[in-house]
Amino acid sequence: MTPLRILLIEDEEADYLLISHHLRNSGLAAILHRVKDGPELEEALETGGWDLVLSDYKVTGIDFHDTLRRLATRLPHAPVLLVSGNTGEETAAELLKSGVTDFILKDSLARLIPAIERSLNEAAEKRRREEAEAQLRKREEEYRRLSLAYRALLDNVPDGIVHLSPELKVRWVNTAARQMFCLGEDALTADSPCYTTFWQHDGPCPSCPVVDCLTSHRNEIGYLVPRGDNREFEIRAIPITNHQGGIEGIIEIVRNITDHRRLEEQFRQAQKMESIGTLAGGIAHDFNNILSAILGYAEIALDDLAEEHPARKSVHTILEAGLRASHLTKDLLMFSRKQASRKEPVDINQLITRIEKFIRRVIGEDIQFETRLAKEELSVFADSHQLDQVLMNFATNARDAMPGGGYLTIATERLKLDQKFVDRHGFGHPGSYVRIAVADTGKGMDQRTAAKIFDPFFTTKEMGKGTGLGLSVVYGIVMEHQGHVVVESEPGKGATFMVYLPLSEESRQEEQGKDRRERVRGGSETILLAEDEGAVRQLYVRVLEQFGYSVLTAVNGEEAVRLFTEQHDGVDLLVFDLVMPKMNGKQAMDAIHRIKPEVKGIFISGYAPENIQQKKLLDVHTEILYKPVSPKELLRTVRTILDAP
């Protein structure tokens, strides 16, 4: 045990010996150090480390009051006991107030040891209390800083965070909640309940998760659409429990999920459109097989009839109806996104004239429609069905922008774009372009809306009345054609969409004239034909054999591979339907190429599934024909592939 270090301020030798005697006889482990004057006291204070001070009131050269002040500064935790003669009650009381721990008379030293022990215990308790208070102050300061950090964190959370009492009174809200509900500093009072402060209700909201949380003592979640507000909120209630398990408060997290709900609805609408598209693609595939037989046999019959034959007109009508039906299937495939892009020279004016009647049906009778087309031919290299989709989308948007009627105009003109125009507008290359301007007299839009109009899922229409995909698809189609689309609009002054497409050097009439002048040639080669649709297979066999070819037939890919394995030396060309049972055309052709890599092939398909839209997934030398395939188109392609090196 470490001995107690006691500083004794005493100039009388006899008193020193008497005090020392009492300490030794008490059994107290102590080291007693005596000082007799001021210099010795100063030296002792410099040494420090004293646990207790015993001092006479009157010591030569030492002022006791000054000593008390010095001891309070130098030895703040050491008790000071006054050991003196009779100094008077008033003086003793004053000294006790000034910091003296106890007062012992020299003629009553029996009290010395108990007084020392009591003063040391009191000093130790005081130190413990001061240390505890210091620790408490430190923790309070840390909590205050942490609380400020937490509050700063909560104030920067985008969700509204609210602290409620069990009586639903608002204790605190973060910045997001204030902004969400437009709360000023005076909006919160000690008696303001949440249902009045936030929702302007007279009582708790129906199915309130906070009320449920008070009952269940668990986290609860609910949704609320306030009266007179088009926003929807998700509300989470989290109980704050005390040591006894009772709820002393609720943390409420409020999230505005309006945009999230809108995106969910748009996603569901997109999924629905995808499902419809898948169905449309399947219908078009089956329909194309039927049309292949109708158009093929009608074309054969027309070629077999003399010019003056009375049935020729009827067959020609059947052929025209079948061609119109084939355009319908192409529209379905384009809608389902399963129609491969087939670009060719297209006269924009002819395209607009052809689609004009469909536009009139879409916009209705209360909207007046007019075209102002350039007098010259404006030929572009494009997919005509995709451009149809662009114009129909513009017409649909114009109709929705003019619910009370109005005017819709489509105009075309040739433009020569120079480098200055390209630099100013940031698109295209210098050269000749056609500009298609689609203008309406609808409600228009501001610049902020116009800047987002081509973004996917952006729509100005009401919930459930638009996917926000139409104009983004338009933008993608125009970009795919190396063109550009811009919009000019002002609120209340309608909108004008302008599509710029580069003009093509080759005209559609030249292409069609070339097709008419080209003579269909036959041959004597052997062709392996795989087609699961019986009527179509019989048609292709008849056409090919009529022009001198020998034809081997298979109803699926497995049979085609077996036939080729048996007589592969005699097969010059493979003509396979792409989608067949047991083994599809792609798999069958791959298997045959492993036997004889140099054999040539042609694919025929009623539709182009997503996994074959890109030709890089197929052999680069494999041609694809899309049904309905006319006999002449089939014969031309067969001859071209066979003659190719």
mmCIF file with all atom_site columns, N, CA and C in Angstrom, residues 513-548:
data_model
loop_
_atom_site.group_PDB
_atom_site.id
_atom_site.type_symbol
_atom_site.label_atom_id
_atom_site.label_alt_id
_atom_site.label_comp_id
_atom_site.label_asym_id
_atom_site.label_entity_id
_atom_site.label_seq_id
_atom_site.pdbx_PDB_ins_code
_atom_site.Cartn_x
_atom_site.Cartn_y
_atom_site.Cartn_z
_atom_site.occupancy
_atom_site.B_iso_or_equiv
_atom_site.pdbx_formal_charge
_atom_site.auth_seq_id
_atom_site.auth_comp_id
_atom_site.auth_asym_id
_atom_site.auth_atom_id
_atom_site.pdbx_PDB_model_num
ATOM 1   N N  . GLY A 1 513 ? -38.273 -0.028  -112.447 1.00 0.00 ? 513 GLY A N  1
ATOM 2   C CA . GLY A 1 513 ? -38.091 -0.270  -113.877 1.00 0.00 ? 513 GLY A CA 1
ATOM 3   C C  . GLY A 1 513 ? -37.059 -1.347  -114.118 1.00 0.00 ? 513 GLY A C  1
ATOM 4   N N  . LYS A 1 514 ? -36.009 -1.333  -113.274 1.00 0.00 ? 514 LYS A N  1
ATOM 5   C CA . LYS A 1 514 ? -34.975 -2.344  -113.404 1.00 0.00 ? 514 LYS A CA 1
ATOM 6   C C  . LYS A 1 514 ? -35.538 -3.720  -113.088 1.00 0.00 ? 514 LYS A C  1
ATOM 7   N N  . ASP A 1 515 ? -36.451 -3.769  -112.040 1.00 0.00 ? 515 ASP A N  1
ATOM 8   C CA . ASP A 1 515 ? -37.072 -5.049  -111.704 1.00 0.00 ? 515 ASP A CA 1
ATOM 9   C C  . ASP A 1 515 ? -37.923 -5.567  -112.856 1.00 0.00 ? 515 ASP A C  1
ATOM 10  N N  . ARG A 1 516 ? -38.657 -4.651  -113.528 1.00 0.00 ? 516 ARG A N  1
ATOM 11  C CA . ARG A 1 516 ? -39.532 -5.083  -114.607 1.00 0.00 ? 516 ARG A CA 1
ATOM 12  C C  . ARG A 1 516 ? -38.744 -5.549  -115.820 1.00 0.00 ? 516 ARG A C  1
ATOM 13  N N  . ARG A 1 517 ? -37.599 -4.910  -116.065 1.00 0.00 ? 517 ARG A N  1
ATOM 14  C CA . ARG A 1 517 ? -36.808 -5.264  -117.253 1.00 0.00 ? 517 ARG A CA 1
ATOM 15  C C  . ARG A 1 517 ? -36.033 -6.567  -117.064 1.00 0.00 ? 517 ARG A C  1
ATOM 16  N N  . GLU A 1 518 ? -35.770 -6.916  -115.773 1.00 0.00 ? 518 GLU A N  1
ATOM 17  C CA . GLU A 1 518 ? -34.951 -8.097  -115.520 1.00 0.00 ? 518 GLU A CA 1
ATOM 18  C C  . GLU A 1 518 ? -35.728 -9.376  -115.885 1.00 0.00 ? 518 GLU A C  1
ATOM 19  N N  . ARG A 1 519 ? -35.109 -10.238 -116.678 1.00 0.00 ? 519 ARG A N  1
ATOM 20  C CA . ARG A 1 519 ? -35.758 -11.484 -117.091 1.00 0.00 ? 519 ARG A CA 1
ATOM 21  C C  . ARG A 1 519 ? -35.413 -12.577 -116.082 1.00 0.00 ? 519 ARG A C  1
ATOM 22  N N  . VAL A 1 520 ? -36.448 -13.303 -115.642 1.00 0.00 ? 520 VAL A N  1
ATOM 23  C CA . VAL A 1 520 ? -36.255 -14.386 -114.686 1.00 0.00 ? 520 VAL A CA 1
ATOM 24  C C  . VAL A 1 520 ? -35.672 -15.585 -115.411 1.00 0.00 ? 520 VAL A C  1
ATOM 25  N N  . ARG A 1 521 ? -34.568 -16.144 -114.907 1.00 0.00 ? 521 ARG A N  1
ATOM 26  C CA . ARG A 1 521 ? -33.918 -17.285 -115.528 1.00 0.00 ? 521 ARG A CA 1
ATOM 27  C C  . ARG A 1 521 ? -34.000 -18.503 -114.608 1.00 0.00 ? 521 ARG A C  1
ATOM 28  N N  . GLY A 1 522 ? -34.066 -19.662 -115.210 1.00 0.00 ? 522 GLY A N  1
ATOM 29  C CA . GLY A 1 522 ? -34.083 -20.911 -114.460 1.00 0.00 ? 522 GLY A CA 1
ATOM 30  C C  . GLY A 1 522 ? -32.727 -21.578 -114.499 1.00 0.00 ? 522 GLY A C  1
ATOM 31  N N  . GLY A 1 523 ? -32.711 -22.917 -114.253 1.00 0.00 ? 523 GLY A N  1
ATOM 32  C CA . GLY A 1 523 ? -31.455 -23.660 -114.253 1.00 0.00 ? 523 GLY A CA 1
ATOM 33  C C  . GLY A 1 523 ? -31.730 -25.140 -114.119 1.00 0.00 ? 523 GLY A C  1
ATOM 34  N N  . SER A 1 524 ? -30.637 -25.916 -114.060 1.00 0.00 ? 524 SER A N  1
ATOM 35  C CA . SER A 1 524 ? -30.763 -27.372 -113.986 1.00 0.00 ? 524 SER A CA 1
ATOM 36  C C  . SER A 1 524 ? -30.171 -27.941 -112.697 1.00 0.00 ? 524 SER A C  1
ATOM 37  N N  . GLU A 1 525 ? -29.832 -27.076 -111.729 1.00 0.00 ? 525 GLU A N  1
ATOM 38  C CA . GLU A 1 525 ? -29.207 -27.540 -110.488 1.00 0.00 ? 525 GLU A CA 1
ATOM 39  C C  . GLU A 1 525 ? -30.241 -28.247 -109.584 1.00 0.00 ? 525 GLU A C  1
ATOM 40  N N  . THR A 1 526 ? -29.686 -28.927 -108.585 1.00 0.00 ? 526 THR A N  1
ATOM 41  C CA . THR A 1 526 ? -30.533 -29.621 -107.609 1.00 0.00 ? 526 THR A CA 1
ATOM 42  C C  . THR A 1 526 ? -30.617 -28.780 -106.329 1.00 0.00 ? 526 THR A C  1
ATOM 43  N N  . ILE A 1 527 ? -31.846 -28.583 -105.848 1.00 0.00 ? 527 ILE A N  1
ATOM 44  C CA . ILE A 1 527 ? -32.101 -27.739 -104.674 1.00 0.00 ? 527 ILE A CA 1
ATOM 45  C C  . ILE A 1 527 ? -32.749 -28.591 -103.591 1.00 0.00 ? 527 ILE A C  1
ATOM 46  N N  . LEU A 1 528 ? -32.202 -28.491 -102.357 1.00 0.00 ? 528 LEU A N  1
ATOM 47  C CA . LEU A 1 528 ? -32.816 -29.148 -101.205 1.00 0.00 ? 528 LEU A CA 1
ATOM 48  C C  . LEU A 1 528 ? -33.683 -28.111 -100.494 1.00 0.00 ? 528 LEU A C  1
ATOM 49  N N  . LEU A 1 529 ? -34.997 -28.349 -100.520 1.00 0.00 ? 529 LEU A N  1
ATOM 50  C CA . LEU A 1 529 ? -35.965 -27.412 -99.948  1.00 0.00 ? 529 LEU A CA 1
ATOM 51  C C  . LEU A 1 529 ? -36.519 -27.997 -98.656  1.00 0.00 ? 529 LEU A C  1
ATOM 52  N N  . ALA A 1 530 ? -36.431 -27.222 -97.556  1.00 0.00 ? 530 ALA A N  1
ATOM 53  C CA . ALA A 1 530 ? -36.999 -27.632 -96.263  1.00 0.00 ? 530 ALA A CA 1
ATOM 54  C C  . ALA A 1 530 ? -38.023 -26.587 -95.842  1.00 0.00 ? 530 ALA A C  1
ATOM 55  N N  . GLU A 1 531 ? -39.296 -26.972 -95.791  1.00 0.00 ? 531 GLU A N  1
ATOM 56  C CA . GLU A 1 531 ? -40.400 -26.064 -95.450  1.00 0.00 ? 531 GLU A CA 1
ATOM 57  C C  . GLU A 1 531 ? -41.489 -26.901 -94.779  1.00 0.00 ? 531 GLU A C  1
ATOM 58  N N  . ASP A 1 532 ? -41.890 -26.504 -93.561  1.00 0.00 ? 532 ASP A N  1
ATOM 59  C CA . ASP A 1 532 ? -42.870 -27.297 -92.826  1.00 0.00 ? 532 ASP A CA 1
ATOM 60  C C  . ASP A 1 532 ? -44.305 -26.999 -93.236  1.00 0.00 ? 532 ASP A C  1
ATOM 61  N N  . GLU A 1 533 ? -44.556 -25.855 -93.878  1.00 0.00 ? 533 GLU A N  1
ATOM 62  C CA . GLU A 1 533 ? -45.903 -25.504 -94.318  1.00 0.00 ? 533 GLU A CA 1
ATOM 63  C C  . GLU A 1 533 ? -46.162 -26.139 -95.686  1.00 0.00 ? 533 GLU A C  1
ATOM 64  N N  . GLY A 1 534 ? -47.135 -27.084 -95.733  1.00 0.00 ? 534 GLY A N  1
ATOM 65  C CA . GLY A 1 534 ? -47.352 -27.874 -96.945  1.00 0.00 ? 534 GLY A CA 1
ATOM 66  C C  . GLY A 1 534 ? -47.680 -27.060 -98.170  1.00 0.00 ? 534 GLY A C  1
ATOM 67  N N  . ALA A 1 535 ? -48.605 -26.093 -98.073  1.00 0.00 ? 535 ALA A N  1
ATOM 68  C CA . ALA A 1 535 ? -49.022 -25.316 -99.239  1.00 0.00 ? 535 ALA A CA 1
ATOM 69  C C  . ALA A 1 535 ? -47.862 -24.500 -99.791  1.00 0.00 ? 535 ALA A C  1
ATOM 70  N N  . VAL A 1 536 ? -47.066 -23.926 -98.881  1.00 0.00 ? 536 VAL A N  1
ATOM 71  C CA . VAL A 1 536 ? -45.923 -23.123 -99.318  1.00 0.00 ? 536 VAL A CA 1
ATOM 72  C C  . VAL A 1 536 ? -44.871 -24.026 -99.958  1.00 0.00 ? 536 VAL A C  1
ATOM 73  N N  . ARG A 1 537 ? -44.636 -25.193 -99.364  1.00 0.00 ? 537 ARG A N  1
ATOM 74  C CA . ARG A 1 537 ? -43.647 -26.131 -99.913  1.00 0.00 ? 537 ARG A CA 1
ATOM 75  C C  . ARG A 1 537 ? -44.040 -26.561 -101.331 1.00 0.00 ? 537 ARG A C  1
ATOM 76  N N  . GLN A 1 538 ? -45.313 -26.896 -101.541 1.00 0.00 ? 538 GLN A N  1
ATOM 77  C CA . GLN A 1 538 ? -45.781 -27.293 -102.872 1.00 0.00 ? 538 GLN A CA 1
ATOM 78  C C  . GLN A 1 538 ? -45.629 -26.167 -103.884 1.00 0.00 ? 538 GLN A C  1
ATOM 79  N N  . LEU A 1 539 ? -45.892 -24.915 -103.427 1.00 0.00 ? 539 LEU A N  1
ATOM 80  C CA . LEU A 1 539 ? -45.741 -23.770 -104.325 1.00 0.00 ? 539 LEU A CA 1
ATOM 81  C C  . LEU A 1 539 ? -44.289 -23.628 -104.776 1.00 0.00 ? 539 LEU A C  1
ATOM 82  N N  . TYR A 1 540 ? -43.350 -23.665 -103.825 1.00 0.00 ? 540 TYR A N  1
ATOM 83  C CA . TYR A 1 540 ? -41.942 -23.490 -104.172 1.00 0.00 ? 540 TYR A CA 1
ATOM 84  C C  . TYR A 1 540 ? -41.460 -24.621 -105.086 1.00 0.00 ? 540 TYR A C  1
ATOM 85  N N  . VAL A 1 541 ? -41.915 -25.843 -104.821 1.00 0.00 ? 541 VAL A N  1
ATOM 86  C CA . VAL A 1 541 ? -41.518 -26.971 -105.675 1.00 0.00 ? 541 VAL A CA 1
ATOM 87  C C  . VAL A 1 541 ? -42.020 -26.745 -107.101 1.00 0.00 ? 541 VAL A C  1
ATOM 88  N N  . ARG A 1 542 ? -43.260 -26.346 -107.241 1.00 0.00 ? 542 ARG A N  1
ATOM 89  C CA . ARG A 1 542 ? -43.827 -26.133 -108.575 1.00 0.00 ? 542 ARG A CA 1
ATOM 90  C C  . ARG A 1 542 ? -43.074 -25.048 -109.323 1.00 0.00 ? 542 ARG A C  1
ATOM 91  N N  . VAL A 1 543 ? -42.791 -23.917 -108.637 1.00 0.00 ? 543 VAL A N  1
ATOM 92  C CA . VAL A 1 543 ? -42.104 -22.798 -109.293 1.00 0.00 ? 543 VAL A CA 1
ATOM 93  C C  . VAL A 1 543 ? -40.706 -23.222 -109.725 1.00 0.00 ? 543 VAL A C  1
ATOM 94  N N  . LEU A 1 544 ? -39.973 -23.860 -108.813 1.00 0.00 ? 544 LEU A N  1
ATOM 95  C CA . LEU A 1 544 ? -38.587 -24.226 -109.122 1.00 0.00 ? 544 LEU A CA 1
ATOM 96  C C  . LEU A 1 544 ? -38.514 -25.287 -110.221 1.00 0.00 ? 544 LEU A C  1
ATOM 97  N N  . GLU A 1 545 ? -39.361 -26.291 -110.147 1.00 0.00 ? 545 GLU A N  1
ATOM 98  C CA . GLU A 1 545 ? -39.338 -27.331 -111.173 1.00 0.00 ? 545 GLU A CA 1
ATOM 99  C C  . GLU A 1 545 ? -39.793 -26.804 -112.523 1.00 0.00 ? 545 GLU A C  1
ATOM 100 N N  . GLN A 1 546 ? -40.729 -25.837 -112.497 1.00 0.00 ? 546 GLN A N  1
ATOM 101 C CA . GLN A 1 546 ? -41.187 -25.239 -113.757 1.00 0.00 ? 546 GLN A CA 1
ATOM 102 C C  . GLN A 1 546 ? -40.043 -24.558 -114.489 1.00 0.00 ? 546 GLN A C  1
ATOM 103 N N  . PHE A 1 547 ? -39.055 -24.073 -113.735 1.00 0.00 ? 547 PHE A N  1
ATOM 104 C CA . PHE A 1 547 ? -37.915 -23.383 -114.351 1.00 0.00 ? 547 PHE A CA 1
ATOM 105 C C  . PHE A 1 547 ? -36.688 -24.288 -114.411 1.00 0.00 ? 547 PHE A C  1
ATOM 106 N N  . GLY A 1 548 ? -36.899 -25.596 -114.403 1.00 0.00 ? 548 GLY A N  1
ATOM 107 C CA . GLY A 1 548 ? -35.843 -26.539 -114.731 1.00 0.00 ? 548 GLY A CA 1
ATOM 108 C C  . GLY A 1 548 ? -35.065 -27.116 -113.584 1.00 0.00 ? 548 GLY A C  1
#
